[in-house]
Coordinates of N, CA and C and ligand atoms in Angstrom, one line a residue:
M1 N 31.0 46.0 -14.3 CA 32.0 45.3 -13.4 C 33.4 46.0 -13.4
Y2 N 33.8 46.5 -14.6 CA 35.0 47.3 -14.6 C 34.8 48.8 -14.7
S3 N 35.7 49.5 -14.1 CA 35.6 51.0 -14.3 C 36.0 51.4 -15.7
E4 N 35.6 52.6 -16.0 CA 35.9 53.1 -17.3 C 37.4 53.2 -17.6
K5 N 38.1 53.5 -16.5 CA 39.6 53.6 -16.7 C 40.2 52.2 -17.0
V6 N 39.7 51.2 -16.3 CA 40.2 49.8 -16.6 C 39.9 49.5 -18.0
M7 N 38.7 49.8 -18.5 CA 38.3 49.5 -19.9 C 39.2 50.2 -20.9
D8 N 39.5 51.5 -20.5 CA 40.3 52.3 -21.4 C 41.7 51.8 -21.5
H9 N 42.3 51.4 -20.4 CA 43.7 50.9 -20.4 C 43.7 49.5 -21.0
F10 N 42.6 48.8 -20.9 CA 42.6 47.5 -21.5 C 42.5 47.6 -23.1
K11 N 41.7 48.5 -23.5 CA 41.5 48.7 -24.9 C 42.6 49.5 -25.6
N12 N 43.2 50.4 -24.9 CA 44.3 51.2 -25.4 C 45.5 51.2 -24.5
P13 N 46.1 50.1 -24.4 CA 47.2 50.0 -23.4 C 48.4 51.0 -23.7
R14 N 48.9 51.6 -22.7 CA 50.0 52.5 -22.8 C 51.3 51.8 -22.6
N15 N 52.3 52.2 -23.4 CA 53.7 51.6 -23.2 C 53.8 50.1 -23.4
M16 N 53.0 49.6 -24.3 CA 53.1 48.2 -24.6 C 54.3 47.9 -25.5
G17 N 55.0 46.9 -25.3 CA 56.2 46.5 -26.1 C 57.3 46.1 -25.3
E18 N 58.5 46.3 -25.9 CA 59.7 45.9 -25.1 C 60.8 46.9 -25.4
I19 N 61.8 47.0 -24.5 CA 63.0 47.9 -24.7 C 64.2 47.0 -24.9
E20 N 64.9 47.3 -26.0 CA 66.1 46.5 -26.3 C 67.2 47.0 -25.3
N21 N 68.0 46.1 -24.8 CA 69.1 46.5 -23.9 C 68.5 47.3 -22.7
A22 N 67.4 46.8 -22.2 CA 66.8 47.5 -21.0 C 67.8 47.5 -19.8
S23 N 67.6 48.5 -19.0 CA 68.5 48.5 -17.7 C 68.0 47.4 -16.8
G24 N 66.8 47.1 -16.8 CA 66.3 46.0 -16.0 C 65.0 45.4 -16.6
V25 N 64.9 44.1 -16.5 CA 63.8 43.4 -17.0 C 63.3 42.4 -15.9
G26 N 62.0 42.5 -15.7 CA 61.4 41.6 -14.7 C 60.2 40.8 -15.3
T27 N 60.2 39.5 -15.0 CA 59.1 38.7 -15.4 C 58.5 38.0 -14.2
V28 N 57.2 38.1 -14.1 CA 56.5 37.4 -13.0 C 55.3 36.7 -13.5
G29 N 54.8 35.7 -12.8 CA 53.6 35.0 -13.3 C 52.8 34.6 -12.1
N30 N 51.6 34.1 -12.5 CA 50.7 33.5 -11.5 C 50.4 32.1 -12.0
A31 N 50.9 31.1 -11.3 CA 50.7 29.7 -11.7 C 49.2 29.3 -11.7
K32 N 48.4 30.0 -10.9 CA 47.0 29.6 -10.8 C 46.2 30.0 -12.1
C33 N 46.4 31.2 -12.5 CA 45.6 31.6 -13.7 C 46.5 31.5 -14.9
G34 N 47.8 31.3 -14.8 CA 48.7 31.1 -15.9 C 49.1 32.4 -16.6
D35 N 48.8 33.6 -16.0 CA 49.1 34.8 -16.6 C 50.6 35.2 -16.3
I36 N 51.2 35.9 -17.3 CA 52.6 36.3 -17.2 C 52.7 37.8 -17.6
M37 N 53.6 38.5 -16.8 CA 53.8 39.9 -17.1 C 55.3 40.2 -17.1
R38 N 55.7 40.9 -18.1 CA 57.1 41.3 -18.2 C 57.3 42.8 -18.3
M39 N 58.1 43.4 -17.5 CA 58.4 44.8 -17.5 C 59.8 45.1 -17.9
F40 N 60.0 46.2 -18.7 CA 61.3 46.6 -19.1 C 61.5 48.0 -18.6
L41 N 62.6 48.3 -18.0 CA 62.9 49.7 -17.5 C 64.2 50.2 -18.1
D42 N 64.1 51.5 -18.5 CA 65.3 52.1 -19.0 C 65.6 53.2 -18.0
I43 N 66.7 53.0 -17.2 CA 67.0 53.9 -16.1 C 68.3 54.6 -16.4
D44 N 68.3 56.0 -16.3 CA 69.5 56.7 -16.6 C 70.5 56.8 -15.4
D45 N 71.6 57.5 -15.6 CA 72.6 57.5 -14.6 C 72.2 58.2 -13.3
N46 N 71.1 59.0 -13.4 CA 70.6 59.7 -12.2 C 69.6 58.8 -11.5
G47 N 69.3 57.6 -12.0 CA 68.3 56.8 -11.3 C 66.9 57.2 -11.7
I48 N 66.7 57.8 -12.8 CA 65.4 58.2 -13.2 C 64.9 57.2 -14.3
I49 N 63.7 56.8 -14.2 CA 63.1 55.8 -15.1 C 62.7 56.6 -16.4
Q50 N 63.6 56.5 -17.4 CA 63.3 57.3 -18.6 C 62.2 56.7 -19.5
D51 N 62.2 55.4 -19.5 CA 61.2 54.7 -20.3 C 60.8 53.4 -19.7
V52 N 59.7 52.9 -20.0 CA 59.2 51.7 -19.4 C 58.2 51.1 -20.4
K53 N 58.3 49.8 -20.6 CA 57.4 49.1 -21.5 C 57.0 47.8 -20.9
F54 N 55.9 47.2 -21.3 CA 55.4 46.0 -20.7 C 54.9 45.0 -21.8
K55 N 55.0 43.7 -21.5 CA 54.3 42.7 -22.3 C 53.6 41.8 -21.3
T56 N 52.3 41.7 -21.6 CA 51.5 40.9 -20.6 C 50.7 39.8 -21.4
F57 N 50.9 38.6 -21.0 CA 50.1 37.5 -21.6 C 49.1 37.1 -20.5
G58 N 48.0 37.8 -20.5 CA 47.1 37.5 -19.5 C 45.7 38.2 -19.7
C59 N 45.0 38.2 -18.6 CA 43.6 38.7 -18.6 C 43.6 40.2 -18.8
G60 N 42.4 40.7 -19.1 CA 42.2 42.2 -19.3 C 42.6 43.0 -18.2
A61 N 42.4 42.6 -17.0 CA 42.8 43.4 -15.8 C 44.3 43.4 -15.7
A62 N 44.9 42.3 -16.1 CA 46.4 42.3 -16.0 C 47.0 43.3 -17.0
V63 N 46.3 43.4 -18.2 CA 46.8 44.3 -19.2 C 46.6 45.8 -18.7
A64 N 45.4 46.0 -18.1 CA 45.1 47.4 -17.6 C 46.0 47.8 -16.5
T65 N 46.3 46.8 -15.6 CA 47.1 47.2 -14.5 C 48.6 47.4 -14.9
S66 N 49.0 46.6 -15.9 CA 50.4 46.8 -16.4 C 50.5 48.2 -17.0
S67 N 49.5 48.5 -17.8 CA 49.5 49.8 -18.6 C 49.5 50.9 -17.6
M68 N 48.7 50.9 -16.6 CA 48.6 52.0 -15.6 C 49.9 52.0 -14.8
A69 N 50.5 50.8 -14.4 CA 51.7 50.8 -13.7 C 52.8 51.5 -14.4
T70 N 52.9 51.3 -15.8 CA 54.0 51.9 -16.5 C 53.8 53.4 -16.5
E71 N 52.5 53.9 -16.6 CA 52.3 55.3 -16.5 C 52.8 55.9 -15.2
L72 N 52.5 55.1 -14.1 CA 52.9 55.6 -12.8 C 54.4 55.7 -12.5
V73 N 55.1 54.8 -13.2 CA 56.6 54.8 -12.9 C 57.4 55.6 -13.9
K74 N 56.8 55.9 -15.0 CA 57.6 56.6 -16.0 C 58.0 58.0 -15.5
G75 N 59.3 58.3 -15.7 CA 59.8 59.7 -15.3 C 60.1 59.8 -13.8
K76 N 59.8 58.7 -13.0 CA 60.0 58.7 -11.6 C 61.4 58.2 -11.2
T77 N 61.8 58.4 -9.9 CA 63.0 57.9 -9.4 C 62.8 56.4 -9.0
I78 N 63.8 55.7 -8.8 CA 63.7 54.3 -8.4 C 62.9 54.2 -7.1
Q79 N 63.2 55.1 -6.1 CA 62.5 55.1 -4.9 C 61.0 55.3 -5.1
E80 N 60.7 56.3 -5.9 CA 59.3 56.6 -6.2 C 58.6 55.4 -6.8
A81 N 59.3 54.7 -7.7 CA 58.7 53.6 -8.4 C 58.4 52.4 -7.4
L82 N 59.3 52.4 -6.4 CA 59.1 51.3 -5.3 C 57.8 51.6 -4.6
E83 N 57.3 52.8 -4.6 CA 56.1 53.2 -3.8 C 54.9 52.9 -4.7
V84 N 55.0 52.5 -5.9 CA 53.9 52.2 -6.8 C 53.5 50.8 -6.4
T85 N 52.6 50.7 -5.4 CA 52.1 49.4 -5.0 C 50.9 49.0 -5.8
N86 N 50.5 47.7 -5.6 CA 49.3 47.3 -6.3 C 48.1 48.1 -5.9
K87 N 48.1 48.6 -4.7 CA 47.0 49.5 -4.2 C 47.0 50.8 -5.0
A88 N 48.1 51.3 -5.2 CA 48.2 52.6 -5.9 C 47.7 52.4 -7.3
V89 N 48.1 51.3 -7.9 CA 47.7 51.0 -9.3 C 46.1 50.9 -9.3
M90 N 45.6 50.1 -8.4 CA 44.2 49.9 -8.4 C 43.4 51.2 -8.2
E91 N 44.0 52.1 -7.3 CA 43.3 53.4 -7.0 C 43.3 54.2 -8.3
A92 N 44.4 54.2 -9.0 CA 44.5 55.0 -10.2 C 43.6 54.5 -11.3
L93 N 43.2 53.2 -11.1 CA 42.2 52.7 -12.1 C 40.8 52.7 -11.6
D94 N 40.6 53.4 -10.5 CA 39.2 53.5 -9.9 C 38.7 52.1 -9.4
G95 N 39.7 51.3 -9.0 CA 39.3 50.0 -8.4 C 39.2 48.8 -9.4
L96 N 39.3 47.6 -8.7 CA 39.2 46.4 -9.5 C 38.2 45.5 -8.7
P97 N 37.5 44.6 -9.4 CA 36.7 43.6 -8.6 C 37.7 42.7 -7.8
P98 N 37.2 42.2 -6.6 CA 38.0 41.5 -5.7 C 38.8 40.3 -6.3
V99 N 38.1 39.6 -7.2 CA 38.8 38.4 -7.8 C 39.9 38.8 -8.8
K100 N 40.0 40.1 -9.0 CA 41.1 40.6 -10.0 C 42.2 41.4 -9.2
V101 N 42.1 41.4 -7.9 CA 43.2 42.1 -7.2 C 44.6 41.5 -7.5
H102 N 44.6 40.1 -7.6 CA 45.9 39.5 -7.9 C 46.5 40.0 -9.2
C103 N 45.7 40.4 -10.1 CA 46.3 40.9 -11.4 C 47.1 42.2 -11.1
S104 N 46.7 43.0 -10.2 CA 47.4 44.2 -9.9 C 48.7 43.9 -9.1
L105 N 48.7 42.8 -8.3 CA 49.9 42.4 -7.6 C 50.9 41.9 -8.6
L106 N 50.5 41.4 -9.7 CA 51.4 41.0 -10.8 C 52.2 42.2 -11.3
A107 N 51.5 43.4 -11.4 CA 52.1 44.6 -11.9 C 53.1 45.1 -10.9
E108 N 52.8 45.1 -9.6 CA 53.7 45.5 -8.6 C 55.0 44.6 -8.6
E109 N 54.8 43.3 -8.6 CA 55.9 42.4 -8.6 C 56.8 42.5 -9.8
A110 N 56.1 42.8 -11.0 CA 56.9 42.9 -12.2 C 57.8 44.1 -12.1
I111 N 57.3 45.2 -11.6 CA 58.2 46.4 -11.4 C 59.4 46.1 -10.5
H112 N 59.0 45.4 -9.3 CA 60.1 45.1 -8.4 C 61.1 44.1 -9.0
A113 N 60.6 43.2 -9.8 CA 61.5 42.2 -10.4 C 62.5 43.0 -11.4
A114 N 61.9 43.9 -12.1 CA 62.8 44.7 -13.1 C 63.8 45.6 -12.3
L115 N 63.4 46.1 -11.2 CA 64.3 46.9 -10.4 C 65.4 46.0 -9.8
W116 N 65.0 44.8 -9.4 CA 65.9 43.9 -8.8 C 67.0 43.5 -9.9
D117 N 66.5 43.3 -11.1 CA 67.4 42.9 -12.2 C 68.4 44.1 -12.4
Y118 N 67.9 45.3 -12.4 CA 68.7 46.5 -12.6 C 69.8 46.6 -11.5
A119 N 69.4 46.4 -10.3 CA 70.3 46.4 -9.1 C 71.4 45.4 -9.3
E120 N 71.0 44.2 -9.7 CA 71.9 43.1 -9.8 C 72.9 43.4 -10.9
K121 N 72.4 43.9 -12.0 CA 73.3 44.2 -13.2 C 74.3 45.2 -12.8
N122 N 73.9 46.2 -11.9 CA 74.8 47.3 -11.6 C 75.5 47.1 -10.2
G123 N 75.3 46.0 -9.6 CA 76.0 45.7 -8.3 C 75.6 46.7 -7.3
I124 N 74.3 47.1 -7.3 CA 73.9 48.1 -6.2 C 72.8 47.4 -5.4
K125 N 72.5 48.1 -4.3 CA 71.4 47.6 -3.4 C 70.3 48.7 -3.4
I126 N 69.1 48.4 -3.6 CA 68.1 49.4 -3.6 C 67.3 49.3 -2.2
D127 N 67.4 50.3 -1.4 CA 66.8 50.3 -0.1 C 65.3 50.0 -0.2
G128 N 64.9 49.0 0.6 CA 63.5 48.7 0.6 C 63.0 47.7 -0.4
L129 N 63.9 47.3 -1.3 CA 63.5 46.3 -2.3 C 63.9 44.9 -1.9
E130 N 62.9 44.0 -1.8 CA 63.2 42.7 -1.5 C 63.2 41.8 -2.7
K131 N 63.8 40.7 -2.6 CA 63.9 39.8 -3.8 C 62.4 39.4 -4.2
P132 N 62.1 39.8 -5.4 CA 60.7 39.5 -5.8 C 60.4 38.0 -6.1
K133 N 59.1 37.7 -5.9 CA 58.7 36.3 -6.2 C 58.5 36.2 -7.7
S134 N 58.8 35.0 -8.3 CA 58.6 34.9 -9.7 C 57.2 34.4 -9.9
D135 N 56.6 33.8 -8.8 CA 55.2 33.3 -8.9 C 54.4 33.9 -7.8
I136 N 53.5 34.9 -8.1 CA 52.8 35.6 -7.0 C 51.7 34.7 -6.4
S137 N 51.3 33.6 -7.0 CA 50.2 32.9 -6.5 C 50.6 32.2 -5.2
E138 N 51.9 32.2 -4.8 CA 52.3 31.6 -3.6 C 51.7 32.3 -2.4
E139 N 51.4 33.6 -2.6 CA 51.0 34.4 -1.4 C 49.5 34.6 -1.4
E140 N 48.7 34.0 -2.2 CA 47.3 34.2 -2.2 C 46.5 33.0 -2.1
E141 N 46.9 32.1 -1.2 CA 46.3 30.9 -0.9 C 44.8 31.0 -0.6
D142 N 44.5 32.1 0.1 CA 43.1 32.2 0.6 C 42.1 32.7 -0.5
E143 N 42.6 33.2 -1.6 CA 41.7 33.8 -2.6 C 40.9 32.8 -3.3
E144 N 39.7 33.1 -3.6 CA 38.8 32.1 -4.2 C 38.7 32.5 -5.7
Y145 N 38.5 31.4 -6.5 CA 38.4 31.6 -7.9 C 37.1 31.1 -8.4
Ligands
LIG201 FE1 45.4 36.2 -13.3 FE2 44.3 38.4 -14.2 S1 43.3 36.5 -13.9 S2 46.4 38.1 -13.8

C-alpha cells in the first residue's frame, strides 16, 4: 500500500524535533482525523531556509510527508519553499494512497503557516502566500473515510 520511500521516511523521519527561537512556526491540524503538524523554520537574513524541523502528532503518512517536506525546503529560498506543494511532496515519496492525500496537504499548509508566522514577525509580505488555514479538513468535504 505504501511506497518504499514512504516507509523509509516513516521509520527514519528526517529533521524531527523543534528549533528554539525559530524564525517562523506553523501549526496546522485536521479536525476529522485529529492529526496535528508543526513546522519550525530558521530563515537567515538572505531569506534562505537554513534549518527546518517538524513535530507531527499523527498517522504514518503525515510523519512521512512532514519528513519529506522538510528535506524539500531545507536550503531553499522562501519563494522556492512556497512551490513545495503537497503534490511535490507526494511525488517525491512516489505517491500516497488516495485516502492519505490529506496528510500531504497538512505538510504544505504547515510550511505555509510557518512562513506566514515569519512574515508577520518581520512585518513583510511574501508574494503568493495566502493566510493558511489552521484546520485543513474544511476544504476536503468530499473526501471519504
Ligand atoms: Fe489525517 Fe494522516 S490520517 S493526517
